[in-house]
């Protein structure tokens, strides 16, 4: 059974429809890349899965449970950890306090998170507002991990970061995958996504239009759906 199963998902912002039929599955331990040009519905799909956006139709099941009937805090408690677009850490709290605020019991603790991101370990007492963009992204991922999620979702994992920091984040994602973490990741760095993904799902105009392995992402597919 899939860990996450999304079927024919439709989503609405008021009267405006943003998703018109998204299908997406993630098996335990799998890393799935959600791809598509700007505005195609990737973030909306994540908002629907995490129930931050509740005006949806279609099926969203997590470990067999119907997520569509749950508020977002209950979906999170089932084991969905999100590092959102724009990172959204508590800027007036320290790194340590940010981590503590999201911690739930399980194998991930502050020590393990700072092993993954040693830079955070060096900045535990610093306020999140004073971190670089890359460090804030590391903190956002660490916060999501400290919820001990069964599924980790990374929206725009490396957006706007310096190349060297991007590499650190991709290396951390590869380590998480090796450790068996199930991951859904959105990013515009297609070559890096291809290198870590087990499968890719492409959205166009609010619909999933292509699913396959990175090897199947031929230049034709990239030109048609990703504008590469
Ligand atoms: P990007 O790569 O630019 O972040 P995306 O693929 O994540 O894009 P979404 O942000 O999900 O795309 O947007 C999908 C559609 O929903 C777009 O037409 C967008 O304008 C619309 N949309 C997104 N957020 C809202 C909102 N809060 N209210 C109304 N419409 C929205």
PDB file of C-alpha atoms in Angstrom, residues 131-215:
ATOM      1  CA  UNK A 131      20.612  33.239   9.850  1.00  0.00           C
ATOM      2  CA  UNK A 132      21.514  33.273   6.167  1.00  0.00           C
ATOM      3  CA  UNK A 133      18.876  32.063   3.699  1.00  0.00           C
ATOM      4  CA  UNK A 134      20.620  28.696   3.438  1.00  0.00           C
ATOM      5  CA  UNK A 135      20.781  28.293   7.197  1.00  0.00           C
ATOM      6  CA  UNK A 136      17.097  29.211   7.481  1.00  0.00           C
ATOM      7  CA  UNK A 137      16.293  26.522   4.931  1.00  0.00           C
ATOM      8  CA  UNK A 138      18.365  24.009   6.926  1.00  0.00           C
ATOM      9  CA  UNK A 139      16.416  25.068  10.012  1.00  0.00           C
ATOM     10  CA  UNK A 140      13.095  24.664   8.184  1.00  0.00           C
ATOM     11  CA  UNK A 141      14.058  21.127   7.104  1.00  0.00           C
ATOM     12  CA  UNK A 142      15.379  20.305  10.582  1.00  0.00           C
ATOM     13  CA  UNK A 143      12.113  21.552  12.143  1.00  0.00           C
ATOM     14  CA  UNK A 144      10.108  19.325   9.822  1.00  0.00           C
ATOM     15  CA  UNK A 145      12.357  16.359  10.674  1.00  0.00           C
ATOM     16  CA  UNK A 146      11.948  16.959  14.402  1.00  0.00           C
ATOM     17  CA  UNK A 147       8.234  16.291  14.014  1.00  0.00           C
ATOM     18  CA  UNK A 148       9.454  12.763  13.161  1.00  0.00           C
ATOM     19  CA  UNK A 149       7.427  12.614   9.976  1.00  0.00           C
ATOM     20  CA  UNK A 150       6.700   9.492   8.008  1.00  0.00           C
ATOM     21  CA  UNK A 151       6.541  11.752   4.961  1.00  0.00           C
ATOM     22  CA  UNK A 152       8.780  14.800   4.624  1.00  0.00           C
ATOM     23  CA  UNK A 153       7.600  17.453   2.168  1.00  0.00           C
ATOM     24  CA  UNK A 154      10.044  20.071   0.903  1.00  0.00           C
ATOM     25  CA  UNK A 155       8.533  22.936  -1.089  1.00  0.00           C
ATOM     26  CA  UNK A 156      11.168  24.819  -3.110  1.00  0.00           C
ATOM     27  CA  UNK A 157      13.961  23.037  -1.275  1.00  0.00           C
ATOM     28  CA  UNK A 158      16.801  25.188  -2.605  1.00  0.00           C
ATOM     29  CA  UNK A 159      15.049  28.235  -4.085  1.00  0.00           C
ATOM     30  CA  UNK A 160      17.123  31.405  -4.019  1.00  0.00           C
ATOM     31  CA  UNK A 161      20.140  29.858  -2.295  1.00  0.00           C
ATOM     32  CA  UNK A 162      23.808  30.144  -3.206  1.00  0.00           C
ATOM     33  CA  UNK A 163      25.174  27.196  -5.232  1.00  0.00           C
ATOM     34  CA  UNK A 164      27.391  25.898  -2.436  1.00  0.00           C
ATOM     35  CA  UNK A 165      24.484  25.870   0.043  1.00  0.00           C
ATOM     36  CA  UNK A 166      22.240  24.231  -2.536  1.00  0.00           C
ATOM     37  CA  UNK A 167      24.757  21.410  -2.781  1.00  0.00           C
ATOM     38  CA  UNK A 168      24.690  20.972   0.998  1.00  0.00           C
ATOM     39  CA  UNK A 169      20.892  20.732   0.952  1.00  0.00           C
ATOM     40  CA  UNK A 170      20.904  18.187  -1.899  1.00  0.00           C
ATOM     41  CA  UNK A 171      23.532  16.138  -0.063  1.00  0.00           C
ATOM     42  CA  UNK A 172      21.329  16.173   3.049  1.00  0.00           C
ATOM     43  CA  UNK A 173      18.283  15.114   0.991  1.00  0.00           C
ATOM     44  CA  UNK A 174      20.289  12.223  -0.500  1.00  0.00           C
ATOM     45  CA  UNK A 175      21.326  11.149   3.031  1.00  0.00           C
ATOM     46  CA  UNK A 176      17.725  11.267   4.234  1.00  0.00           C
ATOM     47  CA  UNK A 177      16.671   9.118   1.312  1.00  0.00           C
ATOM     48  CA  UNK A 178      19.448   6.616   2.038  1.00  0.00           C
ATOM     49  CA  UNK A 179      18.133   6.444   5.591  1.00  0.00           C
ATOM     50  CA  UNK A 180      14.744   5.348   4.242  1.00  0.00           C
ATOM     51  CA  UNK A 181      12.868   8.638   4.691  1.00  0.00           C
ATOM     52  CA  UNK A 182       9.879   9.045   2.370  1.00  0.00           C
ATOM     53  CA  UNK A 183      10.134  12.447   0.683  1.00  0.00           C
ATOM     54  CA  UNK A 184       8.109  14.640  -1.656  1.00  0.00           C
ATOM     55  CA  UNK A 185      10.217  17.450  -3.059  1.00  0.00           C
ATOM     56  CA  UNK A 186       9.538  20.477  -5.238  1.00  0.00           C
ATOM     57  CA  UNK A 187      12.391  22.382  -6.790  1.00  0.00           C
ATOM     58  CA  UNK A 188      13.348  24.091 -10.004  1.00  0.00           C
ATOM     59  CA  UNK A 189      16.793  22.442 -10.097  1.00  0.00           C
ATOM     60  CA  UNK A 190      15.752  19.698 -12.482  1.00  0.00           C
ATOM     61  CA  UNK A 191      19.137  18.028 -12.843  1.00  0.00           C
ATOM     62  CA  UNK A 192      19.525  17.715  -9.057  1.00  0.00           C
ATOM     63  CA  UNK A 193      15.966  16.416  -8.758  1.00  0.00           C
ATOM     64  CA  UNK A 194      16.625  13.799 -11.417  1.00  0.00           C
ATOM     65  CA  UNK A 195      19.707  12.648  -9.533  1.00  0.00           C
ATOM     66  CA  UNK A 196      17.845  11.907  -6.280  1.00  0.00           C
ATOM     67  CA  UNK A 197      14.275  11.088  -7.370  1.00  0.00           C
ATOM     68  CA  UNK A 198      12.856   7.590  -7.668  1.00  0.00           C
ATOM     69  CA  UNK A 199       9.929   8.990  -9.597  1.00  0.00           C
ATOM     70  CA  UNK A 200       8.818  12.308 -11.028  1.00  0.00           C
ATOM     71  CA  UNK A 201       5.298  13.667 -11.394  1.00  0.00           C
ATOM     72  CA  UNK A 202       4.782  16.647 -13.680  1.00  0.00           C
ATOM     73  CA  UNK A 203       1.887  19.074 -13.271  1.00  0.00           C
ATOM     74  CA  UNK A 204       0.577  21.322 -16.026  1.00  0.00           C
ATOM     75  CA  UNK A 205      -2.353  23.694 -15.549  1.00  0.00           C
ATOM     76  CA  UNK A 206      -3.399  21.992 -12.340  1.00  0.00           C
ATOM     77  CA  UNK A 207      -3.310  18.423 -13.650  1.00  0.00           C
ATOM     78  CA  UNK A 208      -0.763  15.646 -13.437  1.00  0.00           C
ATOM     79  CA  UNK A 209       0.272  15.105 -17.037  1.00  0.00           C
ATOM     80  CA  UNK A 210       3.305  12.828 -16.768  1.00  0.00           C
ATOM     81  CA  UNK A 211       4.650  10.311 -14.249  1.00  0.00           C
ATOM     82  CA  UNK A 212       7.752   8.213 -14.599  1.00  0.00           C
ATOM     83  CA  UNK A 213      11.320   7.573 -13.534  1.00  0.00           C
ATOM     84  CA  UNK A 214      14.012  10.215 -14.068  1.00  0.00           C
ATOM     85  CA  UNK A 215      15.357   8.065 -16.914  1.00  0.00           C
TER      86      UNK A 215
END
